Amino acid sequence: MSAANHWTIPKIRMALEAKQISARELTSEFFSRIEKKNPELNAYLTLSPERAYAQADRIDAMRARGEKLPALAGVPIAIKDVISTRGVRTTCGSRILENYIPPYDATAVERLERAGAVILGKANCDEFAMGSSNENSAYGPVRNPIALDRVPGGSSGGSAAAVAAGLAVGALGTETGGSIRQPASLCGIPGLMPTYGRVSRYGLIAFASSLDRIGPLATTVGDTAALLGAMAGRDENDSTSANVPGSDYFEEMAKPVRGTRIGIPAEYFGEGMDAQVRSKVTAGIELLKTLGCVPVELRMPHTDYAIATYYIVATAEASSNLARFDGVRYGLRVKGETLRDMYKKTRGRGFGAEVKRRIMLGTYALSSGYYDAYYLRAQKVRALIAQDFARAFEQVDAIVTPTSPSPAFRLGERTNDPLQMYLADIYTVTGSLAGIPAISVPCGKTSEGLPIGLQICGPRFGESRILQLAHAFEQAGGFVI
Amino acid sequence: MKISREDVLYVAELANLELSEAEVETFRQQLDEILTYIDKLKQLDVSAVEPMAQVLHGAAEPGAELREDVVQECNIANAILEQAPEAKKPYFRVPKVIER
């Protein structure tokens, strides 16, 4: 992406206010970029030009009348395809919802649009957000814009690739175990997982309800802060959304970080990490020290149990949530002799391999005779992992770790070994289980030019603090460390 | 071996999933490997730990309250039925469930 066409939220605002460009012109510029580059990236599954131009024209009309423009006026956004958009096809990357058109908007989408954002279309993703490489989409993999033979990460791979390639200024992704932070890391952009309950899940098609979150990806930390600010806060339509008011994250982000205590947990720097990732993340911590942050060595003893815990909790919840796809109310129906026969055939044909594997694993973990041994035990270990974080945050203000143990891998390299793919989620599933917020911010590149991400975790509802650290890190040149 | 072919068929039946012959064997092998890995959870003594089923905001914390339970008009029945593979307003149609 060249600097000349690198739009950010503040730049768009200035250009609109100075009348250098109209919202319609900007929207059209982005659609022509998409037309040119999407065929090789496969980042978008569906475009919504009617909705986008109608919104752009509303912004331009407000400007012509001299009204104050809302915070995200004219900002072109991609929405991950597991988030409902009224009148715009929403597939979840699955054949089972190939022609599904939601009759309502997710709260996050509605709030972004109310703040002036322009929805360009729906971003490709792993089927039902299950995957770490975007290779589980029924509509083909997304390619990493930094290296086309590599994966963009997942499951929000289309969202990350669209932003990194300049096909959107910001994007909504979703997280269950790393699905915003890991693709952000692999594509070289910031990506934020907010606190569980900070952003309403209403309209997010559920994968694992106690873990799922919506969050932003963008090219600057400031843009993720602005997007979060527009979405945060209680929503009556989601009883798990917290009644904790959001902040002006963009403004708070500029506060000083000197004296911030950053925890460095030994368990996140053990074996299995790529040598170049280790060296850049270590350099990143040194950079934070020069900014006045104080490193504190930590132990988080239950980290090693996080993957096993996550893949029980997440799949158990998924097996229950995905029971709704039965060919009755929406999506694919494959005819059967009896009702059950229809269910089985519809689900057998409509779901891809990873989704079936997880439904099977989750059903097994919940089945009679195994519930205590797997599901109940996993929920107890989850409590221990959350306790590791709670204890850590008694000593430190934030925790700094790598986001992913390796940079982007080649397409097809890991598809035959699901367990190996799961194990690579080690640095992200912990924060997901604990319900805390975390951001991945670019932290240099490998010798081959592949991006590396630094993860900064904060206590629950501590988004402002991690955004301050990420912003200071970015301003100090962490991008090119 | 933790998972047998019969286990796979039983779980697929519970989950209403039709699997091909090839899928049955692939899943048997993969679930076996994954569950063997998951056995590491048995190393921990969790007898005194309360399970964490939800990221609760806590009864004492804000956000725990529910909205008032009042009926609201939404008028989207037709829009919803339009998404159904087979509908006869105001119903979804399915294969015969009860034989007389």
mmCIF file with all atom_site columns, N, CA and C in Angstrom, chain B residues 1 3 5-6 17-18 22 24 26 30 37 41 43 45 52-53 57-60 62-63 70 79 81 84 86 94-95:
data_model
loop_
_atom_site.group_PDB
_atom_site.id
_atom_site.type_symbol
_atom_site.label_atom_id
_atom_site.label_alt_id
_atom_site.label_comp_id
_atom_site.label_asym_id
_atom_site.label_entity_id
_atom_site.label_seq_id
_atom_site.pdbx_PDB_ins_code
_atom_site.Cartn_x
_atom_site.Cartn_y
_atom_site.Cartn_z
_atom_site.occupancy
_atom_site.B_iso_or_equiv
_atom_site.pdbx_formal_charge
_atom_site.auth_seq_id
_atom_site.auth_comp_id
_atom_site.auth_asym_id
_atom_site.auth_atom_id
_atom_site.pdbx_PDB_model_num
ATOM 1  N N  . MET B 1 1  ? -6.418  -46.537 22.036 1.00 0.00 ? 1  MET B N  1
ATOM 2  C CA . MET B 1 1  ? -7.419  -45.865 21.191 1.00 0.00 ? 1  MET B CA 1
ATOM 3  C C  . MET B 1 1  ? -8.618  -45.449 22.040 1.00 0.00 ? 1  MET B C  1
ATOM 4  N N  . ILE B 1 3  ? -11.261 -43.509 20.846 1.00 0.00 ? 3  ILE B N  1
ATOM 5  C CA . ILE B 1 3  ? -12.490 -43.359 20.078 1.00 0.00 ? 3  ILE B CA 1
ATOM 6  C C  . ILE B 1 3  ? -12.613 -44.488 19.056 1.00 0.00 ? 3  ILE B C  1
ATOM 7  N N  . ARG B 1 5  ? -14.933 -46.602 16.011 1.00 0.00 ? 5  ARG B N  1
ATOM 8  C CA . ARG B 1 5  ? -15.825 -46.321 14.905 1.00 0.00 ? 5  ARG B CA 1
ATOM 9  C C  . ARG B 1 5  ? -17.281 -46.185 15.396 1.00 0.00 ? 5  ARG B C  1
ATOM 10 N N  . GLU B 1 6  ? -17.638 -47.040 16.369 1.00 0.00 ? 6  GLU B N  1
ATOM 11 C CA . GLU B 1 6  ? -18.999 -47.000 16.915 1.00 0.00 ? 6  GLU B CA 1
ATOM 12 C C  . GLU B 1 6  ? -19.248 -45.674 17.644 1.00 0.00 ? 6  GLU B C  1
ATOM 13 N N  . LEU B 1 17 ? -25.772 -35.517 12.063 1.00 0.00 ? 17 LEU B N  1
ATOM 14 C CA . LEU B 1 17 ? -24.839 -35.291 10.953 1.00 0.00 ? 17 LEU B CA 1
ATOM 15 C C  . LEU B 1 17 ? -24.716 -36.554 10.129 1.00 0.00 ? 17 LEU B C  1
ATOM 16 N N  . GLU B 1 18 ? -24.976 -36.463 8.842  1.00 0.00 ? 18 GLU B N  1
ATOM 17 C CA . GLU B 1 18 ? -24.729 -37.612 7.970  1.00 0.00 ? 18 GLU B CA 1
ATOM 18 C C  . GLU B 1 18 ? -23.265 -37.565 7.525  1.00 0.00 ? 18 GLU B C  1
ATOM 19 N N  . ALA B 1 22 ? -15.609 -42.235 4.386  1.00 0.00 ? 22 ALA B N  1
ATOM 20 C CA . ALA B 1 22 ? -14.268 -41.645 4.528  1.00 0.00 ? 22 ALA B CA 1
ATOM 21 C C  . ALA B 1 22 ? -14.219 -40.708 5.734  1.00 0.00 ? 22 ALA B C  1
ATOM 22 N N  . VAL B 1 24 ? -16.020 -40.858 8.445  1.00 0.00 ? 24 VAL B N  1
ATOM 23 C CA . VAL B 1 24 ? -16.078 -41.620 9.695  1.00 0.00 ? 24 VAL B CA 1
ATOM 24 C C  . VAL B 1 24 ? -14.664 -42.004 10.124 1.00 0.00 ? 24 VAL B C  1
ATOM 25 N N  . THR B 1 26 ? -11.695 -40.691 9.057  1.00 0.00 ? 26 THR B N  1
ATOM 26 C CA . THR B 1 26 ? -10.863 -39.496 9.302  1.00 0.00 ? 26 THR B CA 1
ATOM 27 C C  . THR B 1 26 ? -11.170 -38.891 10.665 1.00 0.00 ? 26 THR B C  1
ATOM 28 N N  . GLN B 1 30 ? -8.781  -38.350 13.960 1.00 0.00 ? 30 GLN B N  1
ATOM 29 C CA . GLN B 1 30 ? -8.485  -36.995 14.421 1.00 0.00 ? 30 GLN B CA 1
ATOM 30 C C  . GLN B 1 30 ? -9.049  -36.740 15.820 1.00 0.00 ? 30 GLN B C  1
ATOM 31 N N  . TYR B 1 37 ? -4.731  -35.524 23.434 1.00 0.00 ? 37 TYR B N  1
ATOM 32 C CA . TYR B 1 37 ? -4.072  -34.280 23.853 1.00 0.00 ? 37 TYR B CA 1
ATOM 33 C C  . TYR B 1 37 ? -4.842  -33.624 25.016 1.00 0.00 ? 37 TYR B C  1
ATOM 34 N N  . LEU B 1 41 ? -5.696  -32.201 30.736 1.00 0.00 ? 41 LEU B N  1
ATOM 35 C CA . LEU B 1 41 ? -6.482  -31.492 31.755 1.00 0.00 ? 41 LEU B CA 1
ATOM 36 C C  . LEU B 1 41 ? -6.618  -32.334 33.027 1.00 0.00 ? 41 LEU B C  1
ATOM 37 N N  . GLN B 1 43 ? -4.331  -33.775 34.558 1.00 0.00 ? 43 GLN B N  1
ATOM 38 C CA . GLN B 1 43 ? -3.165  -33.600 35.433 1.00 0.00 ? 43 GLN B CA 1
ATOM 39 C C  . GLN B 1 43 ? -3.454  -32.637 36.589 1.00 0.00 ? 43 GLN B C  1
ATOM 40 N N  . ASP B 1 45 ? -5.542  -30.808 39.681 1.00 0.00 ? 45 ASP B N  1
ATOM 41 C CA . ASP B 1 45 ? -6.539  -31.066 40.710 1.00 0.00 ? 45 ASP B CA 1
ATOM 42 C C  . ASP B 1 45 ? -7.522  -29.892 40.718 1.00 0.00 ? 45 ASP B C  1
ATOM 43 N N  . MET B 1 52 ? -16.276 -22.099 35.547 1.00 0.00 ? 52 MET B N  1
ATOM 44 C CA . MET B 1 52 ? -16.540 -20.783 34.970 1.00 0.00 ? 52 MET B CA 1
ATOM 45 C C  . MET B 1 52 ? -17.325 -21.028 33.681 1.00 0.00 ? 52 MET B C  1
ATOM 46 N N  . ALA B 1 53 ? -18.651 -20.834 33.765 1.00 0.00 ? 53 ALA B N  1
ATOM 47 C CA . ALA B 1 53 ? -19.502 -21.112 32.611 1.00 0.00 ? 53 ALA B CA 1
ATOM 48 C C  . ALA B 1 53 ? -19.666 -19.877 31.749 1.00 0.00 ? 53 ALA B C  1
ATOM 49 N N  . HIS B 1 57 ? -20.232 -10.493 34.622 1.00 0.00 ? 57 HIS B N  1
ATOM 50 C CA . HIS B 1 57 ? -19.798 -9.182  35.070 1.00 0.00 ? 57 HIS B CA 1
ATOM 51 C C  . HIS B 1 57 ? -20.037 -9.072  36.568 1.00 0.00 ? 57 HIS B C  1
ATOM 52 N N  . GLY B 1 58 ? -20.520 -10.156 37.160 1.00 0.00 ? 58 GLY B N  1
ATOM 53 C CA . GLY B 1 58 ? -20.676 -10.228 38.602 1.00 0.00 ? 58 GLY B CA 1
ATOM 54 C C  . GLY B 1 58 ? -21.955 -9.585  39.085 1.00 0.00 ? 58 GLY B C  1
ATOM 55 N N  . ALA B 1 59 ? -22.604 -10.208 40.051 1.00 0.00 ? 59 ALA B N  1
ATOM 56 C CA . ALA B 1 59 ? -23.870 -9.672  40.549 1.00 0.00 ? 59 ALA B CA 1
ATOM 57 C C  . ALA B 1 59 ? -23.688 -8.260  41.088 1.00 0.00 ? 59 ALA B C  1
ATOM 58 N N  . ALA B 1 60 ? -22.516 -8.020  41.717 1.00 0.00 ? 60 ALA B N  1
ATOM 59 C CA . ALA B 1 60 ? -22.274 -6.702  42.303 1.00 0.00 ? 60 ALA B CA 1
ATOM 60 C C  . ALA B 1 60 ? -21.837 -5.690  41.249 1.00 0.00 ? 60 ALA B C  1
ATOM 61 N N  . PRO B 1 62 ? -21.882 -3.655  37.620 1.00 0.00 ? 62 PRO B N  1
ATOM 62 C CA . PRO B 1 62 ? -22.922 -3.178  36.712 1.00 0.00 ? 62 PRO B CA 1
ATOM 63 C C  . PRO B 1 62 ? -23.035 -4.109  35.501 1.00 0.00 ? 62 PRO B C  1
ATOM 64 N N  . GLY B 1 63 ? -24.156 -4.109  34.871 1.00 0.00 ? 63 GLY B N  1
ATOM 65 C CA . GLY B 1 63 ? -24.312 -4.898  33.654 1.00 0.00 ? 63 GLY B CA 1
ATOM 66 C C  . GLY B 1 63 ? -25.000 -6.222  33.892 1.00 0.00 ? 63 GLY B C  1
ATOM 67 N N  . VAL B 1 70 ? -40.939 -7.144  28.531 1.00 0.00 ? 70 VAL B N  1
ATOM 68 C CA . VAL B 1 70 ? -42.182 -6.633  27.960 1.00 0.00 ? 70 VAL B CA 1
ATOM 69 C C  . VAL B 1 70 ? -42.230 -6.961  26.462 1.00 0.00 ? 70 VAL B C  1
ATOM 70 N N  . ALA B 1 79 ? -40.878 -11.394 6.713  1.00 0.00 ? 79 ALA B N  1
ATOM 71 C CA . ALA B 1 79 ? -39.474 -11.305 6.274  1.00 0.00 ? 79 ALA B CA 1
ATOM 72 C C  . ALA B 1 79 ? -38.730 -12.577 6.660  1.00 0.00 ? 79 ALA B C  1
ATOM 73 N N  . LEU B 1 81 ? -40.128 -15.618 7.201  1.00 0.00 ? 81 LEU B N  1
ATOM 74 C CA . LEU B 1 81 ? -40.628 -16.745 6.403  1.00 0.00 ? 81 LEU B CA 1
ATOM 75 C C  . LEU B 1 81 ? -40.076 -16.731 4.977  1.00 0.00 ? 81 LEU B C  1
ATOM 76 N N  . ALA B 1 84 ? -37.138 -18.943 4.513  1.00 0.00 ? 84 ALA B N  1
ATOM 77 C CA . ALA B 1 84 ? -37.294 -20.382 4.730  1.00 0.00 ? 84 ALA B CA 1
ATOM 78 C C  . ALA B 1 84 ? -37.206 -21.142 3.413  1.00 0.00 ? 84 ALA B C  1
ATOM 79 N N  . GLU B 1 86 ? -38.825 -23.761 2.671  1.00 0.00 ? 86 GLU B N  1
ATOM 80 C CA . GLU B 1 86 ? -40.191 -24.092 2.296  1.00 0.00 ? 86 GLU B CA 1
ATOM 81 C C  . GLU B 1 86 ? -41.130 -23.542 3.359  1.00 0.00 ? 86 GLU B C  1
ATOM 82 N N  . VAL B 1 94 ? -42.290 -28.789 6.841  1.00 0.00 ? 94 VAL B N  1
ATOM 83 C CA . VAL B 1 94 ? -41.271 -29.841 6.999  1.00 0.00 ? 94 VAL B CA 1
ATOM 84 C C  . VAL B 1 94 ? -41.886 -31.172 6.582  1.00 0.00 ? 94 VAL B C  1
ATOM 85 N N  . PRO B 1 95 ? -41.036 -32.206 6.353  1.00 0.00 ? 95 PRO B N  1
ATOM 86 C CA . PRO B 1 95 ? -41.603 -33.520 6.053  1.00 0.00 ? 95 PRO B CA 1
ATOM 87 C C  . PRO B 1 95 ? -42.507 -33.985 7.197  1.00 0.00 ? 95 PRO B C  1
#
